[in-house]
Tab-separated table of C-alpha atoms in Angstrom:
chain	number	residue	atom	x	y	z
U	1	MET	CA	10.155	-21.663	-38.265
U	2	ASN	CA	6.513	-20.736	-37.660
U	3	LEU	CA	4.893	-21.356	-34.277
U	4	GLU	CA	1.198	-21.351	-33.499
U	5	ILE	CA	0.305	-20.358	-29.948
U	6	ASN	CA	-3.065	-20.921	-28.334
U	7	THR	CA	-3.398	-18.204	-25.745
U	8	THR	CA	-5.855	-16.013	-23.824
U	9	ILE	CA	-6.856	-12.360	-23.904
U	10	THR	CA	-3.979	-11.421	-21.587
U	11	PHE	CA	-1.632	-11.987	-24.532
U	12	GLU	CA	-3.667	-9.462	-26.559
U	13	HIS	CA	-3.594	-7.001	-23.654
U	14	LEU	CA	0.197	-7.092	-23.708
U	15	LEU	CA	0.324	-6.544	-27.463
U	16	ASP	CA	-2.110	-3.616	-27.309
U	17	ALA	CA	-0.858	-1.919	-24.120
U	18	LYS	CA	0.262	1.689	-24.492
U	19	ASN	CA	1.929	2.155	-21.104
U	20	ARG	CA	5.357	0.867	-20.131
U	21	VAL	CA	3.924	-0.637	-16.928
U	22	THR	CA	0.964	-3.018	-17.017
U	23	GLN	CA	-0.859	-4.746	-14.163
U	24	HIS	CA	-2.767	-7.930	-14.897
U	25	ILE	CA	-5.316	-8.508	-12.146
U	26	GLY	CA	-6.937	-11.914	-12.378
U	27	GLY	CA	-9.434	-13.997	-10.519
U	28	THR	CA	-8.629	-17.657	-10.016
U	29	ARG	CA	-7.736	-19.677	-13.127
U	30	SER	CA	-7.865	-16.681	-15.453
U	31	GLY	CA	-4.719	-17.920	-17.251
U	32	LYS	CA	-2.904	-14.590	-16.917
U	33	THR	CA	0.490	-15.970	-15.837
U	34	TYR	CA	0.558	-18.616	-18.557
U	35	ALA	CA	-0.237	-16.027	-21.233
U	36	ILE	CA	2.404	-13.616	-19.909
U	37	LEU	CA	5.041	-16.356	-20.106
U	38	GLN	CA	3.958	-17.104	-23.683
U	39	TYR	CA	4.401	-13.423	-24.514
U	40	LEU	CA	7.895	-13.376	-22.972
U	41	ILE	CA	8.945	-16.438	-24.964
U	42	VAL	CA	7.727	-14.813	-28.179
U	43	LYS	CA	9.665	-11.609	-27.394
U	44	ALA	CA	12.825	-13.644	-26.712
U	45	ILE	CA	12.483	-15.522	-29.999
U	46	GLU	CA	11.663	-12.469	-32.119
U	47	GLY	CA	14.386	-10.156	-30.815
U	48	THR	CA	17.336	-9.723	-28.502
U	49	GLU	CA	16.020	-9.403	-24.963
U	50	THR	CA	17.213	-9.801	-21.403
U	51	ILE	CA	14.039	-10.805	-19.604
U	52	THR	CA	13.802	-11.174	-15.826
U	53	VAL	CA	10.999	-13.154	-14.175
U	54	VAL	CA	10.653	-12.553	-10.443
U	55	ARG	CA	8.889	-14.139	-7.487
U	56	LYS	CA	9.510	-13.716	-3.790
U	57	THR	CA	11.174	-17.084	-3.175
U	58	ILE	CA	13.029	-19.724	-5.180
U	59	PRO	CA	10.662	-22.564	-4.168
U	60	SER	CA	7.670	-20.576	-5.429
U	61	LEU	CA	9.533	-19.864	-8.687
U	62	LYS	CA	10.210	-23.553	-9.281
U	63	ARG	CA	6.726	-24.630	-8.274
U	64	THR	CA	4.869	-22.196	-10.540
U	65	VAL	CA	6.423	-20.056	-13.265
U	66	ILE	CA	9.410	-22.258	-14.108
U	67	LYS	CA	7.143	-25.300	-14.378
U	68	ASP	CA	4.698	-23.412	-16.627
U	69	PHE	CA	7.599	-21.994	-18.642
U	70	THR	CA	9.087	-25.420	-19.431
U	71	ASP	CA	5.618	-26.815	-20.206
U	72	ILE	CA	5.066	-24.042	-22.764
U	73	LEU	CA	8.418	-24.662	-24.464
U	74	LYS	CA	7.675	-28.393	-24.647
U	75	SER	CA	4.205	-27.767	-26.079
U	76	LEU	CA	5.778	-25.562	-28.763
U	77	GLY	CA	8.373	-28.231	-29.566
U	78	ILE	CA	11.343	-25.949	-28.827
U	79	TRP	CA	12.466	-27.300	-25.460
U	80	ILE	CA	16.157	-28.254	-25.540
U	81	GLU	CA	17.498	-29.236	-22.142
U	82	ASP	CA	20.951	-27.774	-22.802
U	83	ASP	CA	19.404	-24.333	-23.406
U	84	TYR	CA	18.334	-24.126	-19.761
U	85	ASN	CA	20.833	-23.749	-16.919
U	86	ALA	CA	18.914	-25.148	-13.956
U	87	THR	CA	21.527	-23.998	-11.433
U	88	ASP	CA	21.374	-20.327	-12.439
U	89	ARG	CA	17.766	-20.621	-13.702
U	90	ILE	CA	18.604	-19.055	-17.091
U	91	TRP	CA	17.172	-20.039	-20.496
U	92	LYS	CA	19.033	-18.927	-23.630
U	93	TYR	CA	17.649	-18.595	-27.137
U	94	GLY	CA	20.024	-17.036	-29.654
U	95	ASP	CA	21.088	-13.702	-28.175
U	96	SER	CA	18.137	-13.547	-25.755
U	97	ILE	CA	17.959	-14.827	-22.197
U	98	ILE	CA	15.136	-15.313	-19.721
U	99	GLN	CA	16.337	-15.436	-16.123
U	100	PHE	CA	14.299	-16.434	-13.079
U	101	VAL	CA	15.213	-14.672	-9.832
U	102	SER	CA	13.844	-14.312	-6.314
U	103	THR	CA	13.870	-11.297	-4.012
U	104	ASP	CA	15.373	-13.284	-1.122
U	105	ASP	CA	18.750	-11.593	-1.567
U	106	ALA	CA	18.211	-7.831	-1.783
U	107	GLU	CA	21.870	-7.110	-2.644
U	108	LYS	CA	21.807	-9.299	-5.773
U	109	LEU	CA	18.843	-7.338	-7.141
U	110	ARG	CA	21.047	-4.277	-7.563
U	111	GLY	CA	23.101	-6.084	-10.207
U	112	ILE	CA	20.207	-7.289	-12.347
U	113	LYS	CA	19.578	-5.385	-15.594
U	114	SER	CA	16.667	-6.193	-17.888
U	115	THR	CA	14.946	-5.088	-21.057
U	116	ILE	CA	11.676	-6.671	-19.866
U	117	LEU	CA	10.672	-7.329	-16.253
U	118	PHE	CA	7.889	-9.649	-15.079
U	119	LEU	CA	6.871	-9.502	-11.402
U	120	GLU	CA	4.715	-12.573	-10.775
U	121	GLU	CA	2.469	-12.334	-7.684
U	122	CYS	CA	3.833	-8.829	-7.263
U	123	SER	CA	1.767	-8.331	-4.106
U	124	GLU	CA	4.253	-10.652	-2.353
U	125	ILE	CA	7.213	-8.480	-3.373
U	126	ASP	CA	8.217	-5.584	-1.147
U	127	GLU	CA	8.295	-2.095	-2.621
U	128	GLU	CA	12.056	-1.595	-2.270
U	129	SER	CA	12.895	-4.817	-4.142
U	130	ALA	CA	10.435	-3.926	-6.894
U	131	PHE	CA	11.918	-0.426	-7.135
U	132	GLN	CA	15.486	-1.751	-7.478
U	133	LEU	CA	14.401	-4.065	-10.306
U	134	MET	CA	12.248	-1.471	-12.078
U	135	ILE	CA	14.932	1.237	-12.223
U	136	ARG	CA	17.244	-1.263	-13.922
U	137	THR	CA	14.711	-2.196	-16.605
U	138	THR	CA	14.838	-0.305	-19.890
U	139	GLY	CA	11.649	-1.655	-21.440
U	140	ARG	CA	8.296	-3.080	-20.421
U	141	ILE	CA	7.386	-3.900	-16.810
U	142	ILE	CA	4.659	-6.522	-16.364
U	143	MET	CA	2.946	-7.249	-13.044
U	144	ALA	CA	0.536	-10.062	-12.229
U	145	LEU	CA	-1.564	-10.237	-9.065
U	146	ASN	CA	-4.795	-11.515	-7.561
U	147	PRO	CA	-7.456	-9.037	-6.363
U	148	THR	CA	-6.863	-9.919	-2.709
U	149	VAL	CA	-4.400	-7.086	-2.152
U	150	SER	CA	-5.162	-4.575	0.573
U	151	PRO	CA	-5.729	-0.917	-0.401
U	152	TYR	CA	-2.556	-0.099	1.560
U	153	HIS	CA	-0.331	-2.063	-0.818
U	154	TRP	CA	2.098	-0.219	-3.093
U	155	VAL	CA	0.790	-2.008	-6.217
U	156	ARG	CA	-2.675	-0.494	-5.679
U	157	LYS	CA	-1.171	2.986	-5.335
U	158	LEU	CA	1.104	2.761	-8.373
U	159	GLN	CA	0.509	5.568	-10.858
U	160	ASP	CA	0.964	5.687	-14.636
U	161	CYS	CA	0.186	2.062	-15.405
U	162	GLU	CA	-2.472	0.226	-17.403
U	163	ARG	CA	-4.611	-2.248	-15.464
U	164	PHE	CA	-6.310	-5.232	-17.086
U	165	VAL	CA	-8.785	-7.467	-15.251
U	166	THR	CA	-9.404	-11.064	-16.337
U	167	THR	CA	-11.486	-13.896	-14.892
U	168	TYR	CA	-12.025	-17.598	-15.460
U	169	ARG	CA	-14.386	-16.619	-18.305
U	170	ASP	CA	-11.355	-15.365	-20.240
U	171	ASN	CA	-9.729	-18.800	-20.093
U	172	SER	CA	-11.403	-21.025	-22.682
U	173	PHE	CA	-9.109	-23.940	-21.811
U	174	LEU	CA	-10.655	-24.647	-18.397
U	175	GLU	CA	-12.418	-27.933	-17.755
U	176	PRO	CA	-16.186	-27.695	-17.054
U	177	THR	CA	-15.756	-29.099	-13.531
U	178	ILE	CA	-13.401	-26.242	-12.615
U	179	VAL	CA	-15.767	-23.670	-14.118
U	180	LYS	CA	-18.638	-25.089	-12.072
U	181	ALA	CA	-16.588	-25.020	-8.843
U	182	ILE	CA	-15.788	-21.336	-9.381
U	183	GLU	CA	-19.345	-20.400	-10.324
U	184	ASP	CA	-20.738	-22.191	-7.259
U	185	LEU	CA	-19.031	-19.511	-5.156
U	186	GLN	CA	-21.763	-17.011	-6.070
U	187	TYR	CA	-24.174	-19.136	-4.032
U	188	THR	CA	-21.855	-20.194	-1.193
U	189	ASN	CA	-19.466	-17.286	-0.563
U	190	GLU	CA	-20.295	-13.848	-1.926
U	191	LYS	CA	-16.942	-12.308	-1.049
U	192	LYS	CA	-14.903	-15.117	-2.641
U	193	TRP	CA	-17.136	-14.961	-5.707
U	194	LYS	CA	-16.431	-11.246	-6.057
U	195	ILE	CA	-12.662	-11.779	-5.723
U	196	TYR	CA	-12.041	-15.115	-7.426
U	197	GLY	CA	-15.010	-15.273	-9.768
U	198	LYS	CA	-15.374	-11.652	-10.868
U	199	GLY	CA	-11.768	-10.523	-10.338
U	200	GLU	CA	-12.819	-7.532	-8.229
U	201	TYR	CA	-11.361	-6.076	-5.061
U	202	ALA	CA	-13.595	-6.603	-2.038
U	203	ALA	CA	-13.695	-4.572	1.170
U	204	ASN	CA	-13.205	-6.626	4.325
U	205	ASP	CA	-16.279	-5.862	6.400
U	206	LYS	CA	-15.495	-8.718	8.800
U	207	ALA	CA	-11.989	-7.495	9.660
U	208	VAL	CA	-10.691	-8.290	13.136
U	209	PHE	CA	-8.347	-5.296	13.390
U	210	GLU	CA	-8.392	-1.616	12.570
U	211	PHE	CA	-4.932	-0.187	11.954
U	212	GLU	CA	-2.961	2.626	10.362
U	213	LEU	CA	0.339	2.714	8.493
U	214	CYS	CA	3.272	4.759	9.749
U	215	ASP	CA	6.650	5.887	8.420
U	216	SER	CA	8.465	5.575	11.748
U	217	ILE	CA	8.090	4.173	15.250
U	218	ASP	CA	7.391	6.532	18.155
U	219	GLY	CA	7.557	4.158	21.074
U	220	ASP	CA	9.743	1.943	23.248
U	221	PHE	CA	10.733	-1.585	22.311
U	222	ILE	CA	8.762	-4.202	24.230
U	223	CYS	CA	9.649	-7.610	22.772
U	224	PHE	CA	9.716	-9.811	19.689
U	225	GLY	CA	7.100	-12.360	18.717
U	226	PHE	CA	8.140	-15.371	16.622
U	227	ASP	CA	5.986	-17.915	14.797
U	228	ALA	CA	7.893	-20.852	13.346
U	229	GLY	CA	7.070	-22.179	9.898
U	230	TYR	CA	8.806	-24.242	7.274
U	231	SER	CA	7.490	-25.479	3.939
U	232	ASN	CA	4.078	-23.903	3.403
U	233	ASP	CA	3.906	-21.501	6.346
U	234	PRO	CA	6.507	-18.749	6.677
U	235	ALA	CA	8.598	-18.216	9.775
U	236	SER	CA	7.573	-14.777	11.058
U	237	LEU	CA	9.337	-12.397	13.417
U	238	VAL	CA	7.564	-9.204	14.519
U	239	ALA	CA	8.949	-6.469	16.780
U	240	VAL	CA	6.479	-4.922	19.234
U	241	TYR	CA	6.807	-1.321	20.440
U	242	LYS	CA	4.527	0.806	22.634
U	243	GLY	CA	4.138	4.558	22.838
U	244	GLY	CA	1.337	5.766	25.124
U	245	ASP	CA	-1.893	4.144	23.958
U	246	THR	CA	-0.402	3.150	20.586
U	247	LEU	CA	1.034	-0.203	19.596
U	248	TYR	CA	3.683	-0.200	16.845
U	249	LEU	CA	4.427	-3.384	14.883
U	250	GLU	CA	7.315	-4.087	12.530
U	251	GLU	CA	7.746	-7.208	10.399
U	252	LEU	CA	11.372	-8.372	10.384
U	253	ILE	CA	11.248	-11.929	8.993
U	254	TYR	CA	8.626	-13.572	6.784
U	255	GLU	CA	10.056	-16.510	4.884
U	256	THR	CA	9.447	-20.200	4.203
U	257	GLY	CA	12.035	-22.976	4.169
U	258	LEU	CA	14.097	-21.737	7.130
U	259	VAL	CA	15.858	-24.310	9.305
U	260	THR	CA	17.299	-23.524	12.733
U	261	ASN	CA	20.682	-22.366	11.425
U	262	ASP	CA	18.976	-20.007	8.949
U	263	ILE	CA	16.899	-18.481	11.748
U	264	ILE	CA	19.982	-18.045	13.943
U	265	LYS	CA	21.822	-16.247	11.131
U	266	LYS	CA	18.868	-13.935	10.551
U	267	PHE	CA	18.513	-13.160	14.263
U	268	ARG	CA	22.225	-12.315	14.435
U	269	LYS	CA	21.991	-10.139	11.344
U	270	LEU	CA	19.193	-8.221	13.096
U	271	GLU	CA	21.568	-7.842	16.082
U	272	ILE	CA	19.069	-9.295	18.531
U	273	ASP	CA	20.770	-9.623	21.911
U	274	LYS	CA	20.115	-11.841	24.935
U	275	ASN	CA	18.395	-9.003	26.820
U	276	GLN	CA	15.584	-8.839	24.247
U	277	THR	CA	12.810	-11.346	24.832
U	278	ILE	CA	11.503	-13.401	21.908
U	279	TRP	CA	8.119	-15.003	22.621
U	280	CYS	CA	7.705	-18.184	20.564
U	281	ASP	CA	5.017	-20.699	19.750
U	282	SER	CA	5.108	-23.247	22.604
U	283	SER	CA	4.472	-26.108	20.152
U	284	GLU	CA	8.123	-25.811	19.012
U	285	PRO	CA	10.080	-26.661	22.221
U	286	ARG	CA	13.094	-28.074	20.396
U	287	LEU	CA	13.486	-24.974	18.224
U	288	ILE	CA	13.035	-22.698	21.240
U	289	GLU	CA	15.788	-24.566	23.119
U	290	GLU	CA	18.156	-24.544	20.118
U	291	LEU	CA	17.705	-20.784	19.715
U	292	TYR	CA	18.173	-20.264	23.446
U	293	ARG	CA	21.427	-22.239	23.422
U	294	SER	CA	22.577	-20.020	20.551
U	295	GLY	CA	22.360	-16.958	22.790
U	296	PHE	CA	18.808	-15.685	22.272
U	297	ASN	CA	16.277	-15.103	25.039
U	298	THR	CA	13.560	-17.297	23.524
U	299	LYS	CA	10.593	-18.177	25.709
U	300	PRO	CA	7.504	-20.315	25.075
U	301	VAL	CA	4.105	-18.644	25.025
U	302	VAL	CA	1.696	-19.794	27.714
U	303	LYS	CA	-1.506	-20.733	25.910
U	304	GLY	CA	-4.589	-20.821	28.090
U	305	LYS	CA	-8.203	-21.329	27.152
U	306	ASP	CA	-9.178	-19.282	24.091
U	307	SER	CA	-5.684	-17.777	23.879
U	308	ILE	CA	-6.266	-16.494	20.336
U	309	ASN	CA	-9.151	-14.225	21.317
U	310	PHE	CA	-7.310	-13.243	24.491
U	311	GLY	CA	-4.265	-12.131	22.495
U	312	ILE	CA	-6.493	-10.253	20.051
U	313	SER	CA	-8.236	-8.457	22.920
U	314	VAL	CA	-4.870	-7.368	24.346
U	315	MET	CA	-3.852	-5.934	20.970
U	316	LYS	CA	-7.203	-4.180	20.513
U	317	ASN	CA	-6.699	-2.311	23.797
U	318	TYR	CA	-4.341	-0.097	21.792
U	319	LYS	CA	-4.357	1.912	18.600
U	320	ILE	CA	-2.371	-0.163	16.143
U	321	LYS	CA	0.169	1.281	13.734
U	322	ILE	CA	2.216	-0.830	11.319
U	323	LEU	CA	5.454	0.266	9.695
U	324	LYS	CA	4.874	0.797	5.962
U	325	THR	CA	7.693	-1.592	5.037
U	326	SER	CA	5.928	-4.507	6.798
U	327	GLN	CA	4.091	-5.616	3.664
U	328	ASN	CA	3.212	-9.199	4.635
U	329	LEU	CA	1.973	-8.159	8.063
U	330	ILE	CA	-0.154	-5.447	6.439
U	331	ASN	CA	-1.630	-7.986	4.015
U	332	GLU	CA	-2.464	-10.351	6.862
U	333	MET	CA	-3.972	-7.649	9.085
U	334	TYR	CA	-6.184	-6.460	6.239
U	335	ALA	CA	-7.375	-9.967	5.337
U	336	TYR	CA	-7.737	-11.293	8.907
U	337	GLN	CA	-11.431	-11.671	9.562
U	338	TYR	CA	-14.068	-13.337	11.721
U	339	GLU	CA	-15.669	-16.581	10.611
U	340	THR	CA	-19.256	-16.747	9.376
U	341	ASP	CA	-21.505	-19.556	10.596
U	342	LYS	CA	-23.745	-21.702	8.395
U	343	HIS	CA	-26.569	-19.170	8.757
U	344	GLY	CA	-24.415	-16.321	7.496
U	345	TYR	CA	-23.880	-14.656	10.872
U	346	VAL	CA	-20.445	-13.323	11.788
U	347	THR	CA	-19.009	-15.139	14.820
U	348	ASP	CA	-16.364	-14.058	17.342
U	349	ARG	CA	-13.923	-16.677	16.022
U	350	PRO	CA	-11.211	-15.444	13.643
U	351	GLU	CA	-10.440	-17.472	10.531
U	352	GLY	CA	-7.106	-19.255	10.544
U	353	GLY	CA	-4.734	-19.570	7.626
U	354	LEU	CA	-3.144	-16.267	6.660
U	355	ASP	CA	-2.133	-15.257	10.185
U	356	HIS	CA	1.551	-16.111	10.601
U	357	ALA	CA	2.880	-12.602	11.284
U	358	ILE	CA	-0.294	-11.835	13.251
U	359	ASP	CA	0.369	-14.870	15.469
U	360	ALA	CA	3.916	-13.621	16.076
U	361	ALA	CA	2.618	-10.181	17.065
U	362	ARG	CA	-0.096	-11.743	19.224
U	363	TYR	CA	2.424	-13.884	21.123
U	364	GLY	CA	4.484	-10.848	22.032
U	365	CYS	CA	1.514	-8.698	23.007
U	366	MET	CA	-0.336	-11.185	25.174
U	367	MET	CA	2.837	-12.192	27.046
U	368	SER	CA	4.180	-8.662	27.547
U	369	LEU	CA	1.208	-6.282	27.497
U	370	SER	CA	-1.644	-8.094	29.240
U	371	GLN	CA	-2.627	-6.864	32.720
U	372	LYS	CA	-1.224	-10.035	34.244
U	373	ALA	CA	2.096	-9.583	32.430
U	374	GLN	CA	2.409	-5.944	33.458
U	375	ALA	CA	1.582	-6.744	37.099
U	376	LYS	CA	4.265	-9.434	37.257
U	377	GLY	CA	6.774	-8.752	40.011
U	378	THR	CA	4.337	-6.901	42.273
U	379	TYR	CA	2.283	-8.192	45.209
U	380	ALA	CA	-0.692	-6.254	46.501
U	381	ILE	CA	-2.122	-6.635	50.029
U	382	SER	CA	-4.926	-4.958	51.955
U	383	ILE	CA	-4.064	-3.769	55.491
U	384	GLY	CA	-7.235	-1.821	56.277
U	385	LYS	CA	-8.896	-4.867	57.861
U	386	TYR	CA	-6.344	-4.985	60.690
U	387	ARG	CA	-5.959	-1.251	61.288
U	388	TYR	CA	-7.266	0.110	64.650
């Protein structure tokens, strides 16, 4: 059987690559993921391969790569429903398999062996999970990412790999309306044009925070901050420590799709006890009460006027250090920036969106480290007026 595949330059990059590890850095709609999946299907058909496709969560796997994967098989006329085990997310073709896994369960990663490994949106995957998968792969390792990754990320520091950059111009299958929308960015948003249009990394000159990475924490535990999420926004738990004039932050939970029982299990696994305060978003009173009844010292954050900038100002009173393993928090802190007004001037209002772990950290800091919080429990009086 002969198959004809219409693909993009990313497919050629994979055929021509000399290194075992390749990174495919693409602006929006560059078609890199689709072409990588085409390449993996060809390798499975032509030989005997155990191919592992990885994303951070199962919902993101189903929503993106698995959907594209089945679409490709159908377009090639080789989709047979019985070949795909939807429960285990494994497709078989002859002696080859392609399995789709998430990094949600770190222990399961230690049992996965591959001849080819594909890390989709590898910037979302923590370094330890990637390492466990890579050392169990005998052949090629393929990584795909967008150029929004901070310079602190492990994928930017990885040595001995070939890097290929693609943009929307490399995808000849795009509709003209999409091309126009991307190209309009060069007139409306220079930074987004550089990242999404040109596929280039861009420095964040509007960053809210300055911070450093650290290998360990040299401070005392203060509290936890927790920001609830569910479908699109991740639930985020951040531990706050203080040593002298330095604030230490550690990301402990960053995951979508968690219901109350899931959060309780994760809190218990972290051995959080009732003496440790967890400051939570006050807009989730039911969740706060359910966690409290389960034995955790959850408290609602008091949000006054302009509480976001107030919390930021409390955090910026300190040097900020973030544990190197806190990858999502690092990504957020790097990308978190001030808004620009219609005239192009930077305002004092931070942009919302990618700030879930930051919100968690902010809750803890403004409720535990503000001057008002630290003065709680004391009462000052002046007696000089009545002295004679």
